[in-house]
Short mmCIF file of C-alpha atoms in Angstrom, two decimals:
data_model
loop_
_atom_site.label_atom_id
_atom_site.label_comp_id
_atom_site.label_asym_id
_atom_site.label_seq_id
_atom_site.Cartn_x
_atom_site.Cartn_y
_atom_site.Cartn_z
CA UNK S 1 -0.02 -0.26 0.32
CA UNK S 2 1.10 3.27 -0.89
CA UNK S 3 0.36 6.70 -2.03
CA UNK S 4 -2.48 8.47 -0.96
CA UNK S 5 -6.07 6.36 -1.11
CA UNK S 6 -9.34 8.08 -2.75
CA UNK S 7 -10.69 8.20 0.61
CA UNK S 8 -7.98 10.35 2.08
CA UNK S 9 -8.43 12.74 -1.10
CA UNK S 10 -11.98 13.17 -0.95
CA UNK S 11 -11.56 13.62 2.76
CA UNK S 12 -9.11 16.11 2.23
CA UNK S 13 -11.28 18.34 -0.63
CA UNK S 14 -14.27 17.99 2.38
CA UNK S 15 -12.51 19.98 4.70
CA UNK S 16 -10.94 22.32 1.91
CA UNK S 17 -14.61 23.12 1.28
CA UNK S 18 -15.69 23.76 4.63
CA UNK S 19 -12.83 25.62 5.33
CA UNK S 20 -11.09 24.00 8.15
CA UNK S 21 -8.08 24.11 7.89
CA UNK S 22 -6.90 22.13 10.93
CA UNK S 23 -8.74 18.93 9.98
CA UNK S 24 -7.03 18.87 6.86
CA UNK S 25 -3.82 19.44 8.25
CA UNK S 26 -4.58 16.43 10.11
CA UNK S 27 -6.22 14.29 7.61
CA UNK S 28 -3.06 14.65 5.46
CA UNK S 29 -0.89 13.91 8.70
CA UNK S 30 -2.76 10.27 9.22
CA UNK S 31 -3.00 8.88 5.31
CA UNK S 32 -3.40 5.47 4.31
CA UNK S 33 0.59 5.97 3.24
CA UNK S 34 3.07 3.47 4.52
CA UNK S 35 4.56 5.70 6.51
CA UNK S 36 5.51 8.44 9.10
CA UNK S 37 3.26 11.55 9.31
CA UNK S 38 4.92 14.66 6.97
CA UNK S 39 6.58 16.91 9.11
CA UNK S 40 5.31 19.95 7.41
CA UNK S 41 2.26 18.90 8.87
CA UNK S 42 3.33 18.05 12.19
CA UNK S 43 4.71 21.68 12.74
CA UNK S 44 1.24 23.10 11.22
CA UNK S 45 -0.30 21.38 14.20
CA UNK S 46 2.10 22.46 16.80
CA UNK S 47 2.03 26.14 15.45
CA UNK S 48 -2.23 25.20 15.70
CA UNK S 49 -1.45 24.91 19.24
CA UNK S 50 0.59 27.83 19.74
CA UNK S 51 -2.32 29.91 18.31
CA UNK S 52 -4.77 31.64 20.78
CA UNK S 53 -8.11 31.29 18.06
CA UNK S 54 -7.24 27.96 17.35
CA UNK S 55 -9.84 25.50 19.53
CA UNK S 56 -8.09 22.90 21.27
CA UNK S 57 -10.71 20.51 21.72
CA UNK S 58 -11.85 20.34 17.85
CA UNK S 59 -7.97 19.53 17.01
CA UNK S 60 -7.83 16.54 19.82
CA UNK S 61 -11.12 15.28 18.62
CA UNK S 62 -10.40 15.15 15.16
CA UNK S 63 -7.40 13.44 15.72
CA UNK S 64 -9.53 11.01 18.00
CA UNK S 65 -12.17 10.60 15.35
CA UNK S 66 -9.22 9.34 13.32
CA UNK S 67 -8.29 6.68 15.35
CA UNK S 68 -11.95 4.99 14.80
CA UNK S 69 -10.69 4.13 11.52
CA UNK S 70 -10.37 0.58 10.38
CA UNK S 71 -6.89 0.70 8.65
CA UNK S 72 -4.32 0.08 11.00
CA UNK S 73 -1.89 2.85 9.13
CA UNK S 74 -4.37 5.56 9.83
CA UNK S 75 -5.27 5.01 13.19
CA UNK S 76 -0.95 4.52 14.22
CA UNK S 77 -0.11 7.72 12.50
CA UNK S 78 -2.89 9.56 14.03
CA UNK S 79 -1.12 8.21 17.78
CA UNK S 80 1.90 9.39 16.58
CA UNK S 81 0.83 13.10 15.41
CA UNK S 82 -0.66 13.34 19.22
CA UNK S 83 1.90 11.68 20.57
CA UNK S 84 4.23 14.08 18.49
CA UNK S 85 2.18 17.01 19.53
CA UNK S 86 2.11 16.06 23.08
CA UNK S 87 5.92 16.03 23.18
CA UNK S 88 6.42 19.72 21.36
CA UNK S 89 3.47 21.42 20.77
CA UNK S 90 1.81 23.89 23.42
CA UNK S 91 1.05 22.89 26.79
CA UNK S 92 -2.89 22.83 26.97
CA UNK S 93 -2.34 20.25 23.89
CA UNK S 94 -1.62 18.21 27.14
CA UNK S 95 -4.22 19.80 29.54
CA UNK S 96 -6.83 18.99 27.64
CA UNK S 97 -5.90 15.47 27.07
CA UNK S 98 -5.76 14.96 30.45
CA UNK S 99 -9.14 16.76 31.53
CA UNK S 100 -10.64 14.10 29.59
CA UNK S 101 -12.34 11.03 31.19
CA UNK S 102 -11.45 9.01 28.49
CA UNK S 103 -8.80 9.06 25.42
CA UNK S 104 -8.13 5.95 23.00
CA UNK S 105 -10.13 3.17 23.61
CA UNK S 106 -7.91 0.78 21.58
CA UNK S 107 -7.39 -1.68 23.57
CA UNK S 108 -9.35 -4.35 21.56
CA UNK S 109 -8.37 -2.55 18.36
CA UNK S 110 -7.60 -5.21 15.41
CA UNK S 111 -6.62 -4.80 11.78
CA UNK S 112 -7.90 -8.03 10.03
CA UNK S 113 -7.33 -6.87 6.26
CA UNK S 114 -3.43 -8.83 6.33
CA UNK S 115 -1.10 -10.39 8.00
CA UNK S 116 1.01 -6.74 8.30
CA UNK S 117 -2.44 -5.57 10.26
CA UNK S 118 -2.28 -8.21 12.76
CA UNK S 119 1.20 -7.73 13.76
CA UNK S 120 0.52 -3.62 13.50
CA UNK S 121 -2.39 -3.97 16.28
CA UNK S 122 -0.49 -5.02 18.87
CA UNK S 123 2.31 -2.36 18.71
CA UNK S 124 -1.47 -0.29 18.28
CA UNK S 125 -2.74 -1.29 21.74
CA UNK S 126 0.45 -0.98 23.68
CA UNK S 127 0.70 2.16 22.12
CA UNK S 128 -2.44 3.67 22.71
CA UNK S 129 -2.10 2.26 26.49
CA UNK S 130 1.58 4.54 27.06
CA UNK S 131 -0.49 7.74 25.72
CA UNK S 132 -3.26 7.13 27.97
CA UNK S 133 -0.90 6.39 30.67
CA UNK S 134 1.18 9.94 30.01
CA UNK S 135 -1.81 11.89 29.84
CA UNK S 136 -3.23 10.52 33.18
CA UNK S 137 0.61 11.22 35.25
CA UNK S 138 -0.03 14.84 33.60
CA UNK S 139 -3.46 14.95 35.56
CA UNK S 140 -2.25 13.66 38.66
CA UNK S 141 1.12 15.87 38.86
CA UNK S 142 0.27 18.62 36.55
CA UNK S 143 3.14 18.78 35.08
CA UNK S 144 5.20 16.30 32.78
CA UNK S 145 8.28 14.33 33.48
CA UNK S 146 9.63 15.04 30.70
CA UNK S 147 9.72 18.40 30.50
CA UNK S 148 10.48 19.24 34.43
CA UNK S 149 13.73 20.74 35.61
CA UNK S 150 16.49 18.33 35.77
CA UNK S 151 19.84 18.69 38.36
CA UNK S 152 20.41 19.58 41.74
CA UNK S 153 17.30 22.01 41.97
CA UNK S 154 15.25 20.28 39.57
CA UNK S 155 11.81 19.54 40.74
CA UNK S 156 12.59 15.42 41.50
CA UNK S 157 15.74 16.76 43.34
CA UNK S 158 14.29 19.67 45.68
CA UNK S 159 10.15 17.01 46.55
CA UNK S 160 9.76 16.70 49.87
CA UNK S 161 9.44 13.09 51.23
CA UNK S 162 5.66 12.80 51.57
CA UNK S 163 5.37 14.02 48.04
CA UNK S 164 8.42 12.67 46.50
CA UNK S 165 6.71 8.98 47.67
CA UNK S 166 3.59 10.09 46.10
CA UNK S 167 5.29 11.26 42.84
CA UNK S 168 8.01 8.23 41.91
CA UNK S 169 5.01 5.31 41.53
CA UNK S 170 3.38 7.65 39.36
CA UNK S 171 6.33 8.10 36.95
CA UNK S 172 7.11 4.00 37.53
CA UNK S 173 3.33 3.26 35.90
CA UNK S 174 4.26 5.78 33.00
CA UNK S 175 7.70 4.00 32.77
CA UNK S 176 6.32 0.78 32.82
CA UNK S 177 3.64 1.37 30.10
CA UNK S 178 6.22 2.88 27.39
CA UNK S 179 8.56 -0.48 27.94
CA UNK S 180 5.29 -2.16 27.29
CA UNK S 181 5.79 -1.41 24.13
CA UNK S 182 8.64 -4.29 23.83
CA UNK S 183 9.47 -4.08 20.59
CA UNK S 184 12.74 -5.90 18.80
CA UNK S 185 14.69 -4.43 15.71
CA UNK S 186 13.49 -7.03 13.53
CA UNK S 187 9.56 -5.33 13.84
CA UNK S 188 10.79 -2.58 13.33
CA UNK S 189 10.27 -2.71 9.02
CA UNK S 190 8.13 -0.43 8.18
CA UNK S 191 8.35 3.76 8.64
CA UNK S 192 5.43 4.16 10.29
CA UNK S 193 6.36 1.85 13.47
CA UNK S 194 9.94 3.27 13.67
CA UNK S 195 8.16 6.53 13.96
CA UNK S 196 6.58 5.81 16.87
CA UNK S 197 10.12 3.72 18.47
CA UNK S 198 11.71 7.68 17.74
CA UNK S 199 9.40 9.04 20.17
CA UNK S 200 8.93 6.66 22.66
CA UNK S 201 12.77 6.43 22.71
CA UNK S 202 13.16 10.41 23.14
CA UNK S 203 10.43 10.16 26.50
CA UNK S 204 12.09 7.22 27.74
CA UNK S 205 15.52 8.98 28.17
CA UNK S 206 14.00 12.42 29.48
CA UNK S 207 11.72 9.76 31.33
CA UNK S 208 13.85 7.79 33.11
CA UNK S 209 16.52 10.92 33.76
CA UNK S 210 13.33 12.67 36.17
CA UNK S 211 13.11 9.21 37.80
CA UNK S 212 17.10 8.97 38.24
CA UNK S 213 16.51 12.28 39.98
CA UNK S 214 14.01 10.69 42.20
CA UNK S 215 15.60 8.06 43.49
CA UNK S 216 18.91 10.09 44.07
CA UNK S 217 16.01 12.22 46.32
CA UNK S 218 15.24 9.43 47.81
CA UNK S 219 18.13 7.51 49.30
CA UNK S 220 19.55 10.88 50.63
CA UNK S 221 16.41 10.90 52.62
CA UNK S 222 16.40 7.74 53.64
CA UNK S 223 18.54 6.79 56.59
CA UNK S 224 15.87 9.95 58.10
CA UNK S 225 12.43 8.12 57.17
CA UNK S 226 9.95 6.47 59.67
CA UNK S 227 9.77 3.05 59.77
CA UNK S 228 6.38 2.77 57.27
CA UNK S 229 8.21 5.49 54.58
CA UNK S 230 11.33 3.37 54.78
CA UNK S 231 9.73 0.16 53.75
CA UNK S 232 7.96 2.09 51.21
CA UNK S 233 11.24 3.42 50.05
CA UNK S 234 13.14 0.20 49.68
CA UNK S 235 10.22 -1.36 47.70
CA UNK S 236 10.22 1.42 45.80
CA UNK S 237 14.05 0.86 45.50
CA UNK S 238 14.16 -2.74 44.35
CA UNK S 239 11.39 -1.66 41.50
CA UNK S 240 13.75 1.32 40.25
CA UNK S 241 16.82 -1.87 39.56
CA UNK S 242 14.17 -4.06 37.78
CA UNK S 243 12.87 -1.57 35.49
CA UNK S 244 17.23 0.06 34.79
CA UNK S 245 17.10 -3.98 33.62
CA UNK S 246 14.42 -3.17 31.02
CA UNK S 247 15.49 0.14 30.01
CA UNK S 248 19.03 -1.17 29.49
CA UNK S 249 17.79 -3.70 27.00
CA UNK S 250 15.65 -0.83 25.20
CA UNK S 251 18.49 1.19 24.79
CA UNK S 252 20.04 -1.73 23.02
CA UNK S 253 17.30 -2.19 20.41
CA UNK S 254 17.60 1.56 19.83
CA UNK S 255 21.43 1.19 19.12
CA UNK S 256 20.83 -1.65 16.59
CA UNK S 257 18.50 0.18 14.25
CA UNK S 258 21.33 2.82 13.92
CA UNK S 259 20.32 5.16 16.16
CA UNK S 260 24.03 7.19 16.81
CA UNK S 261 25.65 5.69 19.95
CA UNK S 262 26.82 9.01 20.50
CA UNK S 263 22.45 10.08 21.17
CA UNK S 264 22.10 6.69 23.84
CA UNK S 265 23.09 7.56 27.56
CA UNK S 266 25.21 5.01 29.77
CA UNK S 267 23.37 3.66 32.58
CA UNK S 268 25.41 2.87 35.99
CA UNK S 269 24.11 0.60 38.33
CA UNK S 270 24.19 0.95 41.77
CA UNK S 271 26.83 -1.29 43.99
CA UNK S 272 24.85 -4.03 44.74
CA UNK S 273 25.83 -3.47 48.82
CA UNK S 274 23.63 -0.04 48.72
CA UNK S 275 20.40 -2.85 48.71
CA UNK S 276 22.13 -4.25 51.85
CA UNK S 277 22.52 -1.76 53.56
CA UNK S 278 19.19 -0.17 52.88
CA UNK S 279 17.36 -3.50 54.12
CA UNK S 280 19.83 -3.63 57.68
CA UNK S 281 18.44 0.07 57.89
CA UNK S 282 14.55 -1.33 57.71
CA UNK S 283 15.05 -4.23 59.44
CA UNK S 284 16.95 -2.04 62.48
CA UNK S 285 13.69 -0.30 62.70
CA UNK S 286 11.18 -3.12 63.41
CA UNK S 287 13.54 -3.82 65.92
CA UNK S 288 15.27 -7.35 63.93
CA UNK S 289 18.67 -8.72 65.31
CA UNK S 290 20.81 -7.30 62.27
CA UNK S 291 24.77 -6.81 61.68
CA UNK S 292 26.59 -4.42 63.21
CA UNK S 293 27.15 -1.01 60.71
CA UNK S 294 28.95 2.05 61.31
CA UNK S 295 27.43 4.81 60.36
CA UNK S 296 30.49 6.28 58.29
CA UNK S 297 30.18 2.59 56.06
CA UNK S 298 26.79 3.21 55.49
CA UNK S 299 27.62 6.92 54.64
CA UNK S 300 30.39 5.86 52.21
CA UNK S 301 28.06 2.94 50.45
CA UNK S 302 25.21 6.16 50.35
CA UNK S 303 27.48 8.33 48.54
CA UNK S 304 28.89 5.68 46.08
CA UNK S 305 25.94 4.54 45.32
CA UNK S 306 23.97 8.11 44.91
CA UNK S 307 27.53 9.17 43.00
CA UNK S 308 27.15 6.44 40.38
CA UNK S 309 23.51 7.50 39.60
CA UNK S 310 24.36 11.45 39.62
CA UNK S 311 26.65 10.21 36.51
CA UNK S 312 23.70 8.32 34.39
CA UNK S 313 21.91 12.10 35.18
CA UNK S 314 24.97 14.07 33.82
CA UNK S 315 24.77 11.09 30.27
CA UNK S 316 21.08 11.65 30.40
CA UNK S 317 21.37 15.53 30.72
CA UNK S 318 23.73 15.70 28.01
CA UNK S 319 21.98 13.44 25.67
CA UNK S 320 19.36 15.73 26.16
CA UNK S 321 21.41 18.65 25.68
CA UNK S 322 23.30 17.39 22.17
CA UNK S 323 19.72 16.82 21.01
CA UNK S 324 18.71 20.48 21.65
CA UNK S 325 21.56 21.61 19.92
CA UNK S 326 20.55 19.62 16.67
CA UNK S 327 17.11 21.29 16.73
CA UNK S 328 18.94 24.35 17.21
CA UNK S 329 20.96 24.19 14.39
CA UNK S 330 18.28 22.77 11.66
CA UNK S 331 16.39 25.50 12.89
CA UNK S 332 18.73 27.85 11.76
CA UNK S 333 19.08 25.99 8.80
CA UNK S 334 15.43 26.07 7.86
CA UNK S 335 16.32 30.19 8.31
CA UNK S 336 19.14 30.70 6.39
CA UNK S 337 17.41 28.56 3.28
CA UNK S 338 14.04 30.49 3.68
CA UNK S 339 16.04 33.93 3.54
CA UNK S 340 18.25 32.98 0.34
CA UNK S 341 14.78 31.84 -1.11
CA UNK S 342 13.41 35.45 -0.60
CA UNK S 343 16.61 37.05 -1.72
CA UNK S 344 16.16 35.19 -5.31
CA UNK S 345 13.18 36.43 -5.69
CA UNK S 346 13.57 39.75 -5.05
CA UNK S 347 16.22 39.44 -6.82
CA UNK S 348 14.26 38.23 -10.25
CA UNK S 349 11.40 41.18 -10.13
CA UNK S 350 12.14 44.17 -12.23
CA UNK S 351 12.71 47.35 -10.65
CA UNK S 352 9.81 49.78 -11.59
CA UNK S 353 9.49 53.31 -10.52
CA UNK S 354 6.12 54.98 -9.84
CA UNK S 355 4.98 57.62 -8.30
CA UNK S 356 1.54 58.51 -7.14
CA UNK S 357 0.38 60.88 -10.11
CA UNK S 358 1.01 58.10 -12.03
CA UNK S 359 -0.86 54.85 -12.90
CA UNK S 360 0.29 51.58 -14.69
CA UNK S 361 -2.00 50.56 -18.32
CA UNK S 362 -1.25 46.96 -19.28
CA UNK S 363 -0.86 47.47 -23.40
CA UNK S 364 -0.88 45.11 -25.83
CA UNK S 365 3.04 43.84 -26.01
CA UNK S 366 2.61 42.68 -22.07
CA UNK S 367 4.89 45.83 -21.36
CA UNK S 368 3.93 48.54 -18.47
CA UNK S 369 2.95 52.13 -19.89
CA UNK S 370 2.01 55.02 -16.78
CA UNK S 371 0.09 57.63 -17.76
CA UNK S 372 -0.48 61.10 -15.61
CA UNK S 373 -3.77 60.51 -13.08
CA UNK S 374 -6.66 63.31 -14.24
CA UNK S 375 -7.31 65.99 -11.51
CA UNK S 376 -11.14 65.75 -11.33
CA UNK S 377 -11.51 69.15 -10.31
CA UNK S 378 -8.90 71.02 -12.23
CA UNK S 379 -9.96 74.00 -14.85
CA UNK S 380 -10.40 73.50 -18.12
CA UNK S 381 -7.46 75.26 -19.29
CA UNK S 382 -4.76 72.68 -17.19
CA UNK S 383 -7.44 69.45 -18.12
CA UNK S 384 -6.52 70.27 -21.60
CA UNK S 385 -2.65 70.59 -21.53
CA UNK S 386 -2.00 68.28 -18.90
CA UNK S 387 -4.06 65.34 -19.95
CA UNK S 388 -2.48 62.98 -22.64
CA UNK S 389 -4.07 60.50 -25.03
CA UNK S 390 -5.79 57.63 -23.01
CA UNK S 391 -5.97 54.21 -24.42
CA UNK S 392 -8.92 52.78 -25.50
CA UNK S 393 -8.62 50.07 -24.32
CA UNK S 394 -11.47 50.31 -21.52
CA UNK S 395 -13.65 51.09 -24.44
CA UNK S 396 -12.86 48.94 -26.68
CA UNK S 397 -14.33 45.85 -24.41
CA UNK S 398 -17.92 47.39 -25.03
CA UNK S 399 -19.87 48.63 -28.57
CA UNK S 400 -18.93 51.97 -30.36
CA UNK S 401 -21.47 54.24 -29.45
CA UNK S 402 -22.04 57.55 -31.05
CA UNK S 403 -22.28 60.89 -28.77
CA UNK S 404 -25.23 63.08 -29.00
CA UNK S 405 -24.92 66.26 -30.33
CA UNK S 406 -24.20 69.21 -28.68
CA UNK S 407 -26.90 71.78 -27.37
CA UNK S 408 -26.80 75.11 -28.47
CA UNK S 409 -27.08 77.48 -24.96
CA UNK S 410 -29.85 79.28 -26.20
CA UNK S 411 -32.45 76.50 -26.00
CA UNK S 412 -34.30 75.41 -22.92
CA UNK S 413 -32.67 72.36 -21.31
CA UNK S 414 -36.25 71.43 -19.54
CA UNK S 415 -37.84 70.71 -23.38
CA UNK S 416 -34.26 68.52 -24.61
CA UNK S 417 -35.01 65.13 -23.02
CA UNK S 418 -38.10 63.68 -21.75
CA UNK S 419 -40.81 66.07 -22.12
CA UNK S 420 -44.12 64.99 -22.61
CA UNK S 421 -44.73 67.73 -24.82
CA UNK S 422 -41.41 66.66 -26.91
CA UNK S 423 -42.07 64.15 -30.09
CA UNK S 424 -40.42 60.66 -29.92
CA UNK S 425 -38.60 61.84 -32.77
CA UNK S 426 -37.19 64.71 -31.59
CA UNK S 427 -35.97 62.55 -28.42
CA UNK S 428 -35.06 59.50 -30.52
CA UNK S 429 -32.26 62.42 -32.55
CA UNK S 430 -31.34 63.49 -29.29
CA UNK S 431 -30.67 60.24 -27.50
CA UNK S 432 -27.47 58.39 -28.14
CA UNK S 433 -27.67 54.99 -29.52
CA UNK S 434 -26.48 52.66 -27.27
CA UNK S 435 -28.21 49.32 -28.81
CA UNK S 436 -24.92 47.54 -30.31
CA UNK S 437 -27.44 45.69 -32.57
CA UNK S 438 -28.70 48.69 -34.63
CA UNK S 439 -26.54 49.58 -37.71
CA UNK S 440 -25.31 53.41 -36.80
CA UNK S 441 -22.59 55.44 -38.16
CA UNK S 442 -19.75 54.52 -35.83
CA UNK S 443 -16.87 57.66 -34.38
CA UNK S 444 -14.58 57.63 -31.51
CA UNK S 445 -15.37 58.38 -27.90
CA UNK S 446 -14.68 62.16 -26.99
CA UNK S 447 -13.59 63.02 -23.69
CA UNK S 448 -16.10 66.10 -23.03
CA UNK S 449 -14.20 69.08 -21.07
CA UNK S 450 -14.30 69.91 -17.59
CA UNK S 451 -15.84 73.40 -16.33
CA UNK S 452 -15.91 74.44 -13.25
CA UNK S 453 -16.03 77.68 -11.04
CA UNK S 454 -17.04 79.33 -7.62
CA UNK S 455 -19.91 78.41 -7.26
CA UNK S 456 -20.70 75.15 -9.08
CA UNK S 457 -19.08 72.19 -9.59
CA UNK S 458 -19.47 69.82 -12.50
CA UNK S 459 -18.38 66.32 -13.33
CA UNK S 460 -16.68 64.99 -16.67
CA UNK S 461 -18.48 62.01 -18.10
CA UNK S 462 -18.27 60.68 -21.56
CA UNK S 463 -22.32 59.92 -21.71
CA UNK S 464 -24.40 61.58 -19.66
CA UNK S 465 -27.74 62.21 -18.86
CA UNK S 466 -29.33 64.29 -15.88
CA UNK S 467 -33.24 64.96 -14.42
CA UNK S 468 -33.67 68.77 -14.33
CA UNK S 469 -35.68 70.22 -11.58
CA UNK S 470 -37.26 73.46 -11.10
CA UNK S 471 -38.24 75.17 -8.07
CA UNK S 472 -42.13 75.69 -9.39
CA UNK S 473 -42.23 71.94 -10.83
CA UNK S 474 -40.66 68.96 -9.22
CA UNK S 475 -39.79 66.91 -12.65
CA UNK S 476 -39.60 68.97 -16.30
CA UNK S 477 -37.91 66.10 -17.72
CA UNK S 478 -34.12 65.05 -19.06
CA UNK S 479 -31.44 66.94 -20.64
CA UNK S 480 -28.24 65.13 -22.10
CA UNK S 481 -25.50 67.48 -21.69
CA UNK S 482 -21.70 67.90 -20.86
CA UNK S 483 -22.45 71.10 -18.95
CA UNK S 484 -25.92 70.69 -16.86
CA UNK S 485 -24.39 71.83 -13.22
CA UNK S 486 -25.14 70.30 -10.19
CA UNK S 487 -27.30 72.96 -8.96
CA UNK S 488 -29.85 72.45 -11.35
CA UNK S 489 -30.52 68.31 -11.11
CA UNK S 490 -31.28 66.08 -8.55
CA UNK S 491 -30.44 62.58 -10.30
CA UNK S 492 -27.65 61.75 -12.76
CA UNK S 493 -26.74 57.94 -14.33
CA UNK S 494 -23.59 56.97 -16.44
CA UNK S 495 -24.47 54.15 -19.02
CA UNK S 496 -21.67 51.74 -20.68
CA UNK S 497 -23.12 49.39 -23.16
CA UNK S 498 -26.47 48.37 -21.29
CA UNK S 499 -25.47 48.60 -17.54
CA UNK S 500 -27.38 51.94 -16.13
CA UNK S 501 -26.01 53.74 -13.33
CA UNK S 502 -27.92 56.27 -11.01
CA UNK S 503 -26.63 58.25 -8.21
CA UNK S 504 -27.93 60.99 -6.56
CA UNK S 505 -25.57 64.38 -7.11
#
């Protein structure tokens, strides 16, 4: 199976029609292609989580909806996209997931379409369980263990005894869910499960680093604890040793699939004498007979164990810092490439000089010509002297027309057009021919001059008709003229072909 299916294309088209860019991107990130989600789609979804106008519940619900698909590829890629946003997206997304009662209900998922579907369904069930546990952990402690501050003044190192004994089991549950993925190198056979394994590998490093610092804090406080606390702390430490063995096996798989050895931290085992010292201290608190051990020997054993675990923490920190540096270098390279691309685009554009007094006009040859802007309120002399010949491109789009005959100033304007006592023949002779289907002589359009005075203003039009008014009569008729004063009319209309535009003056 390769390439986007018809269903993927139809679903993306539906989201394009509805205008939901987030849903469309989720659909493209979770196609039927047997490969991991594309980086550009994941980056867009991460950016969406940082935008305040993006509906985070809608984004999460869209991802949940994709997990209801019957194809293991779509479901697996939906889980990968969700995990990627939880790790690199805004914390609002994780907060919403933690507030939900249920997340991924895939404990019975099974794709029966083929042998590969059977195999991948097992890992889908395990992967969904880890994501559920990751969200539950955030709900219980209100922070992500993979993003907490580490070091001597980190969150896990400065936690008090009561809170520490409640927090470490939460890390253990999340670590168990991660290690239960239990994949071998020969099972990483496609790009989808490889993408999931890489996210789990990065989570395992950060999660175990926080786990390790919690154990260091526990050991430093152990000999000052009460009997019940010591019993609980000893049980936590024994489970830690078991999980250290499992994480070592997980890291070996990572090395086998080609992850750089420098990106894999070194695990330093605590001395076995530390476990004996912890058990003897608990036995002494319970009143049992134990071997006599001096405080100096006990302190020496504890110091060696803490030093060993601290070296492991330093190794995890170096790996994390190396990953951050690689991410920064990748981002700088991307910005540099975008800058170079932008400079190339600017260099290809022709340099054109234009002013506010000139406007570009496209010509038939494809070149750009500029003509000076026309001042509608200038005098006739300045208009005649400064106005160049304007191209007739716009006029050529409409049928040619015959301009009306100039009217004599001695004739009454009220009887020229529209007068009920005027014959239809006179009206037909005075109205310009606007019907493109009549065969009459065609002449070039004439630009009418502009007349202005201190008291009135006239508007220059290629074709103009005005409705005249009189103080003693509301309507005397229509007239066509190039020099009708606006003080004598109350309505004008422009004609262009068969289109008439009315506007009041």
